[in-house]
Structure formats: structure tokens, C-alpha cells
mmCIF file of C-alpha atoms in Angstrom:
data_model
loop_
_atom_site.group_PDB
_atom_site.id
_atom_site.type_symbol
_atom_site.label_atom_id
_atom_site.label_comp_id
_atom_site.label_asym_id
_atom_site.label_seq_id
_atom_site.Cartn_x
_atom_site.Cartn_y
_atom_site.Cartn_z
ATOM 1 C CA ASP B 25 136.138 50.989 123.049
ATOM 2 C CA MET B 26 134.834 54.390 121.727
ATOM 3 C CA LEU B 27 131.584 52.854 120.300
ATOM 4 C CA GLY B 28 131.069 50.506 123.391
ATOM 5 C CA TYR B 29 131.347 47.407 121.117
ATOM 6 C CA THR B 30 133.569 44.269 121.941
ATOM 7 C CA LYS B 31 135.576 42.618 119.187
ATOM 8 C CA GLU B 32 133.558 39.669 119.641
ATOM 9 C CA GLU B 33 130.356 41.817 118.872
ATOM 10 C CA THR B 34 131.677 43.311 115.527
ATOM 11 C CA ILE B 35 133.893 40.370 114.017
ATOM 12 C CA GLY B 36 131.882 38.760 111.179
ATOM 13 C CA LYS B 37 129.002 41.323 111.285
ATOM 14 C CA ALA B 38 127.931 43.474 108.292
ATOM 15 C CA PHE B 39 129.354 46.740 108.900
ATOM 16 C CA VAL B 40 126.890 48.864 107.082
ATOM 17 C CA GLN B 41 123.647 47.127 108.013
ATOM 18 C CA ASN B 42 124.670 46.545 111.800
ATOM 19 C CA PHE B 43 126.745 49.833 112.836
ATOM 20 C CA ILE B 44 125.504 52.542 110.228
ATOM 21 C CA GLN B 45 122.298 54.524 110.684
ATOM 22 C CA PRO B 46 119.927 53.821 107.919
ATOM 23 C CA GLU B 47 120.087 57.425 106.604
ATOM 24 C CA ASP B 48 123.949 57.275 106.317
ATOM 25 C CA ARG B 49 123.876 53.553 104.767
ATOM 26 C CA PRO B 50 123.935 54.887 101.117
ATOM 27 C CA SER B 51 126.774 57.035 101.266
ATOM 28 C CA VAL B 52 128.919 54.635 103.514
ATOM 29 C CA GLU B 53 128.122 51.863 101.123
ATOM 30 C CA GLU B 54 129.212 53.667 98.229
ATOM 31 C CA VAL B 55 132.650 54.602 99.635
ATOM 32 C CA LEU B 56 133.163 50.997 100.833
ATOM 33 C CA GLN B 57 132.150 49.694 97.254
ATOM 34 C CA ARG B 58 134.552 52.134 95.602
ATOM 35 C CA ALA B 59 137.319 50.828 98.063
ATOM 36 C CA MET B 60 136.319 47.338 97.154
ATOM 37 C CA ALA B 61 136.898 48.428 93.260
ATOM 38 C CA GLY B 62 140.448 49.834 94.142
ATOM 39 C CA VAL B 63 139.384 53.485 94.402
ATOM 40 C CA GLU B 64 140.370 54.705 98.011
ATOM 41 C CA THR B 65 138.778 57.394 99.579
ATOM 42 C CA ALA B 66 140.496 60.007 101.844
ATOM 43 C CA ASN B 67 138.885 62.292 104.602
ATOM 44 C CA TYR B 68 135.416 60.750 104.298
ATOM 45 C CA THR B 69 133.253 62.193 107.167
ATOM 46 C CA LEU B 70 131.538 59.033 108.665
ATOM 47 C CA PRO B 71 128.901 59.347 111.083
ATOM 48 C CA LEU B 72 128.957 56.419 113.740
ATOM 49 C CA MET B 73 126.531 55.537 116.679
ATOM 50 C CA SER B 74 127.779 53.987 119.748
ATOM 51 C CA LYS B 75 126.143 50.926 121.382
ATOM 52 C CA LEU B 76 124.512 53.610 123.836
ATOM 53 C CA GLY B 77 123.272 55.714 121.257
ATOM 54 C CA LYS B 78 125.779 58.565 121.365
ATOM 55 C CA ARG B 79 126.695 59.917 117.785
ATOM 56 C CA TYR B 80 130.426 60.328 116.627
ATOM 57 C CA THR B 81 131.723 61.694 113.708
ATOM 58 C CA VAL B 82 135.093 60.029 112.267
ATOM 59 C CA LEU B 83 137.093 61.349 109.404
ATOM 60 C CA LEU B 84 137.782 57.967 107.517
ATOM 61 C CA ASN B 85 140.304 56.878 104.899
ATOM 62 C CA ALA B 86 139.131 53.855 103.152
ATOM 63 C CA THR B 87 141.938 51.995 101.634
ATOM 64 C CA THR B 88 141.766 48.664 99.564
ATOM 65 C CA ARG B 89 143.248 45.731 101.125
ATOM 66 C CA ARG B 90 144.859 43.228 98.845
ATOM 67 C CA ASP B 91 146.599 39.870 99.049
ATOM 68 C CA PHE B 92 150.212 39.011 98.019
ATOM 69 C CA LYS B 93 149.102 38.760 94.559
ATOM 70 C CA GLY B 94 147.422 41.959 94.394
ATOM 71 C CA LYS B 95 143.786 40.565 94.409
ATOM 72 C CA ILE B 96 141.354 42.827 96.698
ATOM 73 C CA THR B 97 140.219 41.087 99.502
ATOM 74 C CA GLY B 98 138.557 43.913 101.457
ATOM 75 C CA VAL B 99 138.841 47.339 102.708
ATOM 76 C CA VAL B 100 140.979 48.801 105.646
ATOM 77 C CA GLY B 101 139.326 52.012 107.281
ATOM 78 C CA VAL B 102 141.321 54.246 109.374
ATOM 79 C CA GLY B 103 139.606 57.044 111.012
ATOM 80 C CA GLN B 104 140.194 59.922 113.556
ATOM 81 C CA ASP B 105 137.463 60.883 116.010
ATOM 82 C CA ILE B 106 136.700 64.646 115.030
ATOM 83 C CA THR B 107 133.438 64.885 116.931
ATOM 84 C CA GLU B 108 134.699 67.276 119.770
ATOM 85 C CA VAL B 109 136.529 69.340 116.956
ATOM 86 C CA ASN B 110 133.145 69.725 115.094
ATOM 87 C CA ALA B 111 131.285 70.721 118.231
ATOM 88 C CA ALA B 112 133.927 73.282 118.842
ATOM 89 C CA MET B 113 133.807 74.653 115.440
ATOM 90 C CA ALA B 114 129.962 74.913 115.854
ATOM 91 C CA GLU B 115 130.161 76.735 118.966
ATOM 92 C CA SER B 116 132.713 79.098 117.474
ATOM 93 C CA LYS B 117 130.350 79.756 114.655
ATOM 94 C CA ARG B 118 127.604 80.499 116.841
ATOM 95 C CA ILE B 119 129.599 82.786 118.868
ATOM 96 C CA ALA B 120 130.932 84.806 115.844
ATOM 97 C CA ASP B 121 127.182 84.845 114.475
ATOM 98 C CA ASP B 122 126.006 86.326 117.809
ATOM 99 C CA LEU B 123 128.837 88.843 117.680
ATOM 100 C CA MET B 124 127.876 89.931 114.162
ATOM 101 C CA ARG B 125 124.216 90.178 115.148
ATOM 102 C CA LEU B 126 125.190 92.338 118.145
ATOM 103 C CA ILE B 127 127.472 94.627 116.098
ATOM 104 C CA GLU B 128 124.768 95.047 113.398
ATOM 105 C CA THR B 129 122.009 95.828 115.746
ATOM 106 C CA ALA B 130 123.921 97.854 118.086
ATOM 107 C CA ASN B 131 122.335 101.293 118.966
ATOM 108 C CA ALA B 132 125.876 102.914 118.270
ATOM 109 C CA PRO B 133 127.620 103.394 115.154
ATOM 110 C CA ILE B 134 130.261 100.614 114.626
ATOM 111 C CA PHE B 135 132.756 100.374 112.108
ATOM 112 C CA GLY B 136 135.955 98.286 111.460
ATOM 113 C CA ILE B 137 139.159 99.095 109.723
ATOM 114 C CA ASP B 138 142.202 96.999 108.572
ATOM 115 C CA THR B 139 145.871 97.857 109.058
ATOM 116 C CA GLY B 140 145.528 100.043 105.755
ATOM 117 C CA GLY B 141 142.792 102.125 107.314
ATOM 118 C CA LYS B 142 140.278 100.631 104.914
ATOM 119 C CA VAL B 143 136.750 99.895 106.090
ATOM 120 C CA THR B 144 136.258 96.335 106.836
ATOM 121 C CA GLU B 145 132.898 96.650 108.971
ATOM 122 C CA TRP B 146 130.061 99.204 109.001
ATOM 123 C CA ASN B 147 126.886 98.693 111.050
ATOM 124 C CA ALA B 148 123.380 99.675 110.574
ATOM 125 C CA LYS B 149 123.637 102.650 113.039
ATOM 126 C CA ALA B 150 126.708 103.947 111.255
ATOM 127 C CA SER B 151 124.764 103.898 107.825
ATOM 128 C CA SER B 152 121.584 105.563 109.310
ATOM 129 C CA LEU B 153 123.696 108.388 110.925
ATOM 130 C CA LEU B 154 126.062 109.008 108.401
ATOM 131 C CA GLY B 155 124.214 108.318 105.243
ATOM 132 C CA PHE B 156 126.461 105.674 103.639
ATOM 133 C CA THR B 157 125.393 102.009 103.224
ATOM 134 C CA LYS B 158 127.643 99.263 104.158
ATOM 135 C CA SER B 159 128.531 98.155 100.632
ATOM 136 C CA GLU B 160 129.441 101.883 99.828
ATOM 137 C CA THR B 161 132.128 101.949 102.633
ATOM 138 C CA LEU B 162 133.863 98.339 102.221
ATOM 139 C CA GLY B 163 137.178 98.467 101.153
ATOM 140 C CA LYS B 164 137.415 102.233 101.176
ATOM 141 C CA SER B 165 139.832 104.450 103.249
ATOM 142 C CA LEU B 166 137.816 105.847 106.356
ATOM 143 C CA VAL B 167 140.175 108.745 106.951
ATOM 144 C CA GLU B 168 139.965 109.875 103.091
ATOM 145 C CA ASN B 169 136.274 109.202 102.413
ATOM 146 C CA PHE B 170 134.363 109.670 105.794
ATOM 147 C CA ILE B 171 136.184 112.028 108.048
ATOM 148 C CA THR B 172 135.524 115.436 107.562
ATOM 149 C CA LYS B 173 138.306 117.638 106.646
ATOM 150 C CA GLU B 174 138.889 119.577 110.007
ATOM 151 C CA PHE B 175 139.387 116.055 111.854
ATOM 152 C CA LYS B 176 141.701 114.677 109.089
ATOM 153 C CA GLU B 177 144.802 116.652 110.368
ATOM 154 C CA SER B 178 144.249 115.439 113.986
#
């Protein structure tokens, strides 16, 4: 249903040649060949294209299928659609990157500390005003190293 094909449209068709995009065929073929040789693959990221041209990403486990005598008869693929999860992760990364750029290019000194008071962030404006590079400050105590004596007591 996800890809828009009926059962009749898929049964008996060569999976790789009919349902996998040309650029993805070699790696998908390799996973399937390995499964046909008895080597199962877990958590393979399988790109799929729907009948209407929408791309999906499926996390696939390819398992060898055997008959009652143990002879390999095919491959069973069990997958989970991770398309939306991947899109959400990409958006989160984009937002995090934007925030890091904002912090780094802000026209105000910005620093961050962890619960132990150690510097975890130090932007370009803090560097230019205080004369310490980011690499010189990371992991060091803010109060002990970068606060003047008269302000350490307060």
C-alpha cells in the first residue's frame, strides 16, 4: 500500500530491476545475493520509489528463506519505513547548524558552561573581546581562568 502497487503488480516480478532505482541496484543486489548465500543483513537502509514517484527509505532486515530440509529457497525482507524519521533528523540537524552559526557570528560575546563550570562554547566575539581563542577556553573553568579576581568573590 505504501508504494502504491497491487499484489498482482509485484508477484513474479524481478524485485531489483522493477522496483529499485538504477543507482541503488548494485548495493541492493549485493544484500540480496548475500542473503541467498545464507548471510543475513540487518538494518540495511533500502531506498524505494513508489508507483507515483515518491521516495521512501526503509530499514530492512534481509533473512534467508529455507525449506523444511534447510535448502535456501529465497529471501524474506522485513522493513520499517523510516522516511519521516530521517526527514525529522535532517530538519533537527539543519536547525542545530543554524543555531551554531548564529552563536558563532553573533555581535555579542556568547559562552557556554557545563554543570561543573567548564567552558563548552566560546564564540568569535568572546574571542575578539577577551583575547582567548575557543580552543584555549574549551574544558577550562570559566571562573578560575576567565573571570577577574574582583568578580570571583561575587
